[in-house]
Each structure stands twice: as C-alpha cells, then as structure tokens.
mmCIF file of C-alpha atoms in Angstrom:
data_model
loop_
_atom_site.group_PDB
_atom_site.id
_atom_site.type_symbol
_atom_site.label_atom_id
_atom_site.label_comp_id
_atom_site.label_asym_id
_atom_site.label_seq_id
_atom_site.Cartn_x
_atom_site.Cartn_y
_atom_site.Cartn_z
ATOM 1 C CA MET A 1 73.918 86.724 121.794
ATOM 2 C CA LYS A 2 72.422 89.759 123.590
ATOM 3 C CA CYS A 3 70.142 92.353 122.031
ATOM 4 C CA PRO A 4 71.781 95.834 122.070
ATOM 5 C CA GLN A 5 68.410 97.448 123.008
ATOM 6 C CA CYS A 6 66.857 95.263 125.719
ATOM 7 C CA ASP A 7 69.683 92.842 126.642
ATOM 8 C CA HIS A 8 67.473 89.925 125.661
ATOM 9 C CA GLU A 9 69.415 86.664 125.278
ATOM 10 C CA GLN A 10 68.898 85.096 121.816
ATOM 11 C CA VAL A 11 70.834 82.273 120.130
ATOM 12 C CA THR A 12 69.876 82.726 116.484
ATOM 13 C CA GLY A 13 68.150 85.272 114.283
ATOM 14 C CA LYS A 14 68.928 88.633 112.759
ATOM 15 C CA PHE A 15 66.312 90.504 114.830
ATOM 16 C CA CYS A 16 65.545 90.403 118.557
ATOM 17 C CA GLY A 17 62.567 88.240 119.466
ATOM 18 C CA ASN A 18 61.648 90.579 122.341
ATOM 19 C CA CYS A 19 61.862 94.111 120.890
ATOM 20 C CA GLY A 20 62.509 93.443 117.183
ATOM 21 C CA ALA A 21 65.798 95.399 117.093
ATOM 22 C CA PRO A 22 68.512 94.145 114.693
ATOM 23 C CA MET A 23 71.027 91.852 116.354
ATOM 24 C CA GLU A 24 74.750 92.731 116.209
ATOM 25 C CA GLN A 25 77.085 90.189 114.693
ATOM 26 C CA SER A 26 79.829 89.063 117.026
ATOM 27 C CA ALA A 27 83.502 89.463 116.147
ATOM 28 C CA ALA A 28 83.900 85.704 116.012
ATOM 29 C CA SER A 29 81.080 85.334 113.522
ATOM 30 C CA ILE A 30 82.473 88.186 111.443
ATOM 31 C CA GLU A 31 85.918 86.563 111.471
ATOM 32 C CA ASN A 32 84.413 83.215 110.506
ATOM 33 C CA THR A 33 82.513 84.878 107.687
ATOM 34 C CA GLY A 34 85.714 86.518 106.461
ATOM 35 C CA GLU A 35 87.593 83.225 106.585
ATOM 36 C CA THR A 36 84.803 81.510 104.684
ATOM 37 C CA ALA A 37 84.856 84.221 102.028
ATOM 38 C CA THR A 38 88.636 83.959 101.774
ATOM 39 C CA ILE A 39 88.483 80.189 101.371
ATOM 40 C CA ALA A 40 85.724 80.532 98.807
ATOM 41 C CA THR A 41 87.819 83.071 96.927
ATOM 42 C CA GLU A 42 90.994 81.021 97.029
ATOM 43 C CA ASN A 43 89.459 77.629 96.222
ATOM 44 C CA PRO A 44 88.646 78.299 92.537
ATOM 45 C CA SER A 45 92.229 79.264 91.668
ATOM 46 C CA ALA A 46 93.647 76.345 93.646
ATOM 47 C CA GLU A 47 91.267 73.936 91.951
ATOM 48 C CA SER A 48 92.071 75.430 88.554
ATOM 49 C CA GLY A 49 95.823 75.038 89.130
ATOM 50 C CA LYS A 50 95.329 71.464 90.303
ATOM 51 C CA HIS A 51 93.295 70.600 87.221
ATOM 52 C CA SER A 52 95.943 72.200 84.968
ATOM 53 C CA VAL A 53 98.719 70.106 86.532
ATOM 54 C CA GLU A 54 96.645 66.954 86.205
ATOM 55 C CA ARG A 55 95.875 67.799 82.586
ATOM 56 C CA VAL A 56 99.569 68.291 81.787
ATOM 57 C CA LYS A 57 100.447 65.024 83.508
ATOM 58 C CA LYS A 58 97.764 63.193 81.553
ATOM 59 C CA MET A 59 98.901 64.704 78.240
ATOM 60 C CA SER A 60 102.560 63.842 78.888
ATOM 61 C CA GLY A 61 101.585 60.319 79.913
ATOM 62 C CA ASP A 62 99.464 59.848 76.796
ATOM 63 C CA TYR A 63 102.257 61.167 74.589
ATOM 64 C CA GLY A 64 104.809 58.889 76.252
ATOM 65 C CA GLN A 65 102.627 55.836 75.702
ATOM 66 C CA GLY A 66 102.014 56.792 72.069
ATOM 67 C CA ALA A 67 105.703 57.451 71.421
ATOM 68 C CA LEU A 68 106.631 54.083 72.930
ATOM 69 C CA ARG A 69 104.058 52.365 70.727
ATOM 70 C CA PHE A 70 105.373 53.992 67.536
ATOM 71 C CA LEU A 71 108.962 53.369 68.645
ATOM 72 C CA LYS A 72 108.316 49.643 68.993
ATOM 73 C CA GLN A 73 106.374 49.412 65.720
ATOM 74 C CA PRO A 74 106.834 52.473 63.444
ATOM 75 C CA SER A 75 104.631 50.962 60.723
ATOM 76 C CA LEU A 76 101.606 51.768 62.924
ATOM 77 C CA ALA A 77 102.127 55.401 61.882
ATOM 78 C CA PHE A 78 100.678 54.580 58.444
ATOM 79 C CA ARG A 79 97.324 53.939 60.168
ATOM 80 C CA ALA A 80 97.395 57.207 62.111
ATOM 81 C CA GLY A 81 94.534 59.595 61.477
ATOM 82 C CA GLU A 82 93.833 63.236 62.191
ATOM 83 C CA SER A 83 93.232 62.369 65.859
ATOM 84 C CA ASP A 84 96.980 61.633 66.129
ATOM 85 C CA PHE A 85 97.908 65.088 64.791
ATOM 86 C CA VAL A 86 99.137 66.406 68.162
ATOM 87 C CA GLN A 87 101.211 63.276 68.768
ATOM 88 C CA GLY A 88 102.961 63.635 65.406
ATOM 89 C CA LEU A 89 103.454 67.387 65.792
ATOM 90 C CA ILE A 90 105.064 67.031 69.223
ATOM 91 C CA THR A 91 107.397 64.327 67.881
ATOM 92 C CA LEU A 92 108.522 66.608 65.056
ATOM 93 C CA ILE A 93 109.171 69.442 67.523
ATOM 94 C CA VAL A 94 111.137 67.064 69.759
ATOM 95 C CA TYR A 95 113.170 65.921 66.739
ATOM 96 C CA MET A 96 114.072 69.477 65.684
ATOM 97 C CA ALA A 97 114.706 70.693 69.232
ATOM 98 C CA ALA A 98 116.989 67.722 69.962
ATOM 99 C CA PHE A 99 118.824 68.333 66.686
ATOM 100 C CA SER A 100 119.538 71.979 67.500
ATOM 101 C CA LEU A 101 120.395 71.297 71.150
ATOM 102 C CA SER A 102 122.848 68.511 70.323
ATOM 103 C CA ILE A 103 124.826 70.739 67.939
ATOM 104 C CA TYR A 104 124.711 73.664 70.363
ATOM 105 C CA PHE A 105 125.962 71.593 73.301
ATOM 106 C CA LEU A 106 128.725 70.101 71.166
ATOM 107 C CA ALA A 107 129.830 73.522 69.898
ATOM 108 C CA ASN A 108 129.610 74.945 73.405
ATOM 109 C CA SER A 109 131.723 72.092 74.807
ATOM 110 C CA LEU A 110 134.411 72.665 72.174
ATOM 111 C CA PHE A 111 134.226 76.429 72.720
ATOM 112 C CA GLN A 112 134.802 76.042 76.446
ATOM 113 C CA LEU A 113 137.561 73.512 75.847
ATOM 114 C CA MET A 114 139.428 75.911 73.574
ATOM 115 C CA GLY A 115 139.017 78.669 76.150
ATOM 116 C CA LEU A 116 140.715 76.750 78.965
ATOM 117 C CA GLY A 117 143.868 78.446 80.167
ATOM 118 C CA TYR A 118 142.864 81.808 78.672
ATOM 119 C CA GLY A 119 140.826 83.170 81.517
ATOM 120 C CA GLU A 120 137.373 82.150 82.678
ATOM 121 C CA PRO A 121 135.587 79.824 80.227
ATOM 122 C CA SER A 122 132.567 81.475 78.625
ATOM 123 C CA SER A 123 129.599 79.964 76.838
ATOM 124 C CA LEU A 124 128.053 80.499 73.446
ATOM 125 C CA PRO A 125 124.838 82.570 73.463
ATOM 126 C CA PHE A 126 122.092 79.983 73.843
ATOM 127 C CA PHE A 127 119.113 81.687 72.220
ATOM 128 C CA SER A 128 120.808 83.204 69.176
ATOM 129 C CA VAL A 129 122.749 80.051 68.265
ATOM 130 C CA ASN A 130 120.059 77.532 69.121
ATOM 131 C CA SER A 131 117.311 79.478 67.346
ATOM 132 C CA ARG A 132 119.299 79.475 64.090
ATOM 133 C CA LEU A 133 119.956 75.752 64.359
ATOM 134 C CA PHE A 134 116.274 75.107 65.045
ATOM 135 C CA ALA A 135 115.318 77.297 62.072
ATOM 136 C CA ALA A 136 117.675 75.299 59.825
ATOM 137 C CA SER A 137 116.066 72.014 60.913
ATOM 138 C CA LEU A 138 112.629 73.579 60.440
ATOM 139 C CA VAL A 139 113.517 74.526 56.854
ATOM 140 C CA GLY A 140 114.595 70.954 56.124
ATOM 141 C CA MET A 141 111.370 69.599 57.595
ATOM 142 C CA ALA A 142 109.322 72.114 55.591
ATOM 143 C CA ILE A 143 111.022 70.973 52.370
ATOM 144 C CA CYS A 144 109.982 67.392 53.122
ATOM 145 C CA PHE A 145 106.376 68.359 53.835
ATOM 146 C CA VAL A 146 106.069 70.532 50.741
ATOM 147 C CA SER A 147 107.518 67.753 48.566
ATOM 148 C CA LEU A 148 105.268 65.107 50.105
ATOM 149 C CA PHE A 149 102.177 67.279 49.683
ATOM 150 C CA ILE A 150 103.010 68.073 46.052
ATOM 151 C CA ILE A 151 103.586 64.412 45.193
ATOM 152 C CA ALA A 152 100.449 63.317 47.062
ATOM 153 C CA LYS A 153 98.345 65.858 45.154
ATOM 154 C CA ALA A 154 99.942 64.817 41.847
ATOM 155 C CA MET A 155 99.079 61.187 42.602
ATOM 156 C CA LYS A 156 95.568 62.309 43.632
ATOM 157 C CA LEU A 157 95.881 60.731 47.059
ATOM 158 C CA GLN A 158 93.258 61.720 49.623
ATOM 159 C CA LEU A 159 95.626 63.112 52.232
ATOM 160 C CA SER A 160 95.030 66.110 54.488
ATOM 161 C CA ILE A 161 97.674 68.240 56.172
ATOM 162 C CA LYS A 162 96.734 66.939 59.627
ATOM 163 C CA GLN A 163 96.902 63.347 58.457
ATOM 164 C CA LEU A 164 100.264 63.982 56.828
ATOM 165 C CA VAL A 165 101.665 65.482 60.043
ATOM 166 C CA ALA A 166 100.226 62.630 62.109
ATOM 167 C CA GLN A 167 101.644 59.863 59.923
ATOM 168 C CA TYR A 168 104.998 61.376 58.968
ATOM 169 C CA GLY A 169 105.581 62.780 62.444
ATOM 170 C CA ASN A 170 105.029 59.426 64.133
ATOM 171 C CA LEU A 171 107.285 57.716 61.586
ATOM 172 C CA VAL A 172 110.042 60.039 62.803
ATOM 173 C CA THR A 173 109.760 58.751 66.414
ATOM 174 C CA PRO A 174 112.819 56.396 66.299
ATOM 175 C CA PHE A 175 114.988 59.155 64.834
ATOM 176 C CA ALA A 176 113.800 61.645 67.456
ATOM 177 C CA VAL A 177 115.196 59.199 70.024
ATOM 178 C CA VAL A 178 118.483 59.130 68.062
ATOM 179 C CA ASN A 179 118.649 62.945 68.248
ATOM 180 C CA VAL A 180 118.007 62.830 71.990
ATOM 181 C CA LEU A 181 120.977 60.455 72.289
ATOM 182 C CA ALA A 182 122.993 62.976 70.260
ATOM 183 C CA ILE A 183 122.329 65.546 72.995
ATOM 184 C CA VAL A 184 124.174 63.293 75.452
ATOM 185 C CA THR A 185 127.141 62.845 73.104
ATOM 186 C CA GLY A 186 127.139 66.590 72.399
ATOM 187 C CA LEU A 187 127.316 67.382 76.107
ATOM 188 C CA SER A 188 130.247 65.009 76.455
ATOM 189 C CA GLY A 189 132.066 66.650 73.523
ATOM 190 C CA ALA A 190 132.097 63.499 71.342
ATOM 191 C CA VAL A 191 132.353 65.127 67.905
ATOM 192 C CA VAL A 192 132.399 62.010 65.722
ATOM 193 C CA MET A 193 129.570 60.236 67.544
ATOM 194 C CA THR A 194 127.352 63.333 67.624
ATOM 195 C CA PHE A 195 127.674 64.043 63.900
ATOM 196 C CA LEU A 196 127.312 60.339 63.110
ATOM 197 C CA LEU A 197 123.999 60.133 64.983
ATOM 198 C CA LEU A 198 122.724 63.391 63.496
ATOM 199 C CA GLY A 199 123.851 62.402 59.999
ATOM 200 C CA ILE A 200 122.057 59.059 60.179
ATOM 201 C CA SER A 201 118.827 60.535 61.529
ATOM 202 C CA GLY A 202 118.934 63.459 59.085
ATOM 203 C CA ALA A 203 119.526 61.253 56.031
ATOM 204 C CA PHE A 204 116.641 58.956 56.927
ATOM 205 C CA VAL A 205 114.163 61.641 58.007
ATOM 206 C CA LEU A 206 114.821 64.055 55.147
ATOM 207 C CA MET A 207 115.227 61.518 52.344
ATOM 208 C CA VAL A 208 114.583 57.823 53.059
ATOM 209 C CA VAL A 209 111.395 58.157 55.132
ATOM 210 C CA PRO A 210 109.613 60.458 52.610
ATOM 211 C CA VAL A 211 110.421 58.048 49.753
ATOM 212 C CA LEU A 212 109.177 55.030 51.731
ATOM 213 C CA TYR A 213 106.116 56.978 52.860
ATOM 214 C CA ILE A 214 104.971 57.776 49.327
ATOM 215 C CA TYR A 215 105.766 54.235 48.202
ATOM 216 C CA HIS A 216 103.659 52.719 50.978
ATOM 217 C CA LEU A 217 100.745 55.123 50.499
ATOM 218 C CA GLY A 218 100.764 54.483 46.762
ATOM 219 C CA LEU A 219 100.626 50.716 47.218
ATOM 220 C CA ALA A 220 97.901 50.980 49.862
ATOM 221 C CA LEU A 221 95.627 53.552 48.215
ATOM 222 C CA MET A 222 96.396 53.449 44.491
ATOM 223 C CA PRO A 223 98.138 50.188 43.576
ATOM 224 C CA GLU A 224 97.370 50.718 39.891
ATOM 225 C CA ARG A 225 99.742 53.706 39.759
ATOM 226 C CA ASN A 226 103.461 53.237 39.181
ATOM 227 C CA VAL A 227 104.343 54.069 42.777
ATOM 228 C CA PHE A 228 108.024 53.178 42.351
ATOM 229 C CA TYR A 229 108.683 56.162 40.089
ATOM 230 C CA TRP A 230 106.504 58.429 42.207
ATOM 231 C CA SER A 231 108.563 57.550 45.282
ATOM 232 C CA ILE A 232 111.808 58.165 43.387
ATOM 233 C CA GLY A 233 110.346 61.473 42.192
ATOM 234 C CA THR A 234 109.753 62.421 45.833
ATOM 235 C CA GLY A 235 113.447 62.076 46.587
ATOM 236 C CA LEU A 236 114.405 64.026 43.470
ATOM 237 C CA LEU A 237 111.966 66.820 44.336
ATOM 238 C CA ILE A 238 113.398 67.102 47.851
ATOM 239 C CA MET A 239 116.938 67.328 46.445
ATOM 240 C CA PHE A 240 115.868 69.911 43.849
ATOM 241 C CA ILE A 241 114.150 72.212 46.367
ATOM 242 C CA SER A 242 117.067 71.817 48.774
ATOM 243 C CA TYR A 243 119.495 72.724 45.993
ATOM 244 C CA LEU A 244 117.551 75.887 45.141
ATOM 245 C CA LEU A 245 117.364 77.003 48.762
ATOM 246 C CA TRP A 246 121.026 76.184 49.317
ATOM 247 C CA ASN A 247 122.008 78.310 46.323
ATOM 248 C CA ILE A 248 119.889 81.206 47.589
ATOM 249 C CA MET A 249 121.424 80.941 51.052
ATOM 250 C CA LEU A 250 124.930 80.772 49.606
ATOM 251 C CA SER A 251 124.303 83.812 47.410
ATOM 252 C CA ASP A 252 123.015 85.794 50.403
ATOM 253 C CA MET A 253 126.041 84.784 52.436
ATOM 254 C CA TRP A 254 128.356 85.793 49.591
ATOM 255 C CA GLU A 255 126.675 89.202 49.285
ATOM 256 C CA GLU A 256 127.055 89.799 53.025
ATOM 257 C CA LEU A 257 130.696 88.777 52.861
ATOM 258 C CA ASP A 258 131.321 90.979 49.824
ATOM 259 C CA SER A 259 129.690 93.982 51.500
ATOM 260 C CA PHE A 260 131.775 93.366 54.603
ATOM 261 C CA LEU A 261 135.047 93.141 52.628
ATOM 262 C CA SER A 262 134.221 96.341 50.713
ATOM 263 C CA TYR A 263 134.910 98.376 53.877
ATOM 264 C CA PHE A 264 138.616 97.382 53.778
#
C-alpha cells in the first residue's frame, strides 16, 4: 500500500512510517470490510431462525413421544404433574380441533355432493363454520373442567388447575386419536362412521372419563371418603350444567327465530 503523500510502500498500519500521513484504505479492503459487516449483520437473524426451527422440532418430538406413551398406557396420566401441563393442553386442543374439522369436512363433502350437476361445486366457509364447531367443543370441555374442579374442591382434594389439565388432558389422548381418524372418514364422506367415532369419543371424554377420574383420585388420595357417590355426582353435575346451557341456547335460538318470523 502506497502513502498518498510520499509514495512510501507500506504493508500494514494506519499511518505512513516515513512521513506519518494517514494511509488510504484500498477498495478491496473496504469491500471486504463491508462484506464482513454484512455477514455479521445477517448471522444473528440466521442463527435465531435456526434455533427457532430446532426448538419447534424438539417440542414436537417431545410431544409425540409423550402422546405415544399415554396412548399405550393412559393410566400414566394419573401420575402427571404440573410439568406435564403443556402436554395435556396440546392434547385437548388437538381433540377439539379434530372434532370440529371432522364435522366440517363431512358437511363440506355432503355440500359439494349435493351441488354436483348444478354448476361449479362450492365449499362451506371454513372459518365461520369451523370456529363455531370448535367453540361448541370448547364449551363441552369447559363444562367437564368446571364440574371436576367443583367436585374436587367439595372432596377437599389437593388439585391445582395445571395438574387437572395435565392429568385429564393426557387421559384424553386415545380419544384425540379417534377424532383424528374421524377427520379421514369425514373427508371421505362416510356419515355413519364419522358420527360413530365422534359419538364414542364424545361420550367417553365428556362423561365416562370425568367419572373414572374422580373415582380414581378419591381412592388414591382419600380412600376414607365414599368415592363411588362422588364419582356418580360428577356425572350428574355435568348433565345438569349441560342441561342448563342447552336450555339457554335453545331459548336464544327460539328468540332469534321468532324475531325473524315477525318480519313476515
């Protein structure tokens, strides 16, 4: 590199060793500096994205292993603690999402089938229909949780919300698989098979599993209590709350229908 003042040849250094003038940076060094800065700027985002993908892969792998374990032996869910909260919560979401999707795909298949020969086949609106179906399944799940929490508090069982979600959610794992199978039958338009699978999973998840759950917890934590009647009371409470909500929903639907008919 030459000094701009005295043309002295110098390999390194910011100032000339002969006259002390500042050395000019070559275009190549400037370009290299720019490339280095660009790489340094781009590396953090690339590394962050890579870590995010690896984290998602690890989480999905851990969930898959946990779901397979609870699928093979559902009774392990009774030993689940608050650390298994995320596992149980994801299973519940999968159960409700599969429930709503299976009914939507079945209804959409029938809708398209009825539209054949009458122009281009259209589809049902996905978000509006599926969101209502998901909300209906969410209401049913909320009824179960409220009933279980009320009974657990009445029995004075030491049970937190996170522990309840972890244990009950992982108990639902086999029935979440049944709902996923119902998606396949819904896509194929198999009406009887789809409703049979959903009816079986719904009856067990919303009624049988809560009763067995309270019965098992009562025997394990408070064997001196009459857990048989407490478990039966759980089922009766679920039916009572469901009946009240069903009546409210029916009354609202009747009012909407009556207001609609009043225009004619």
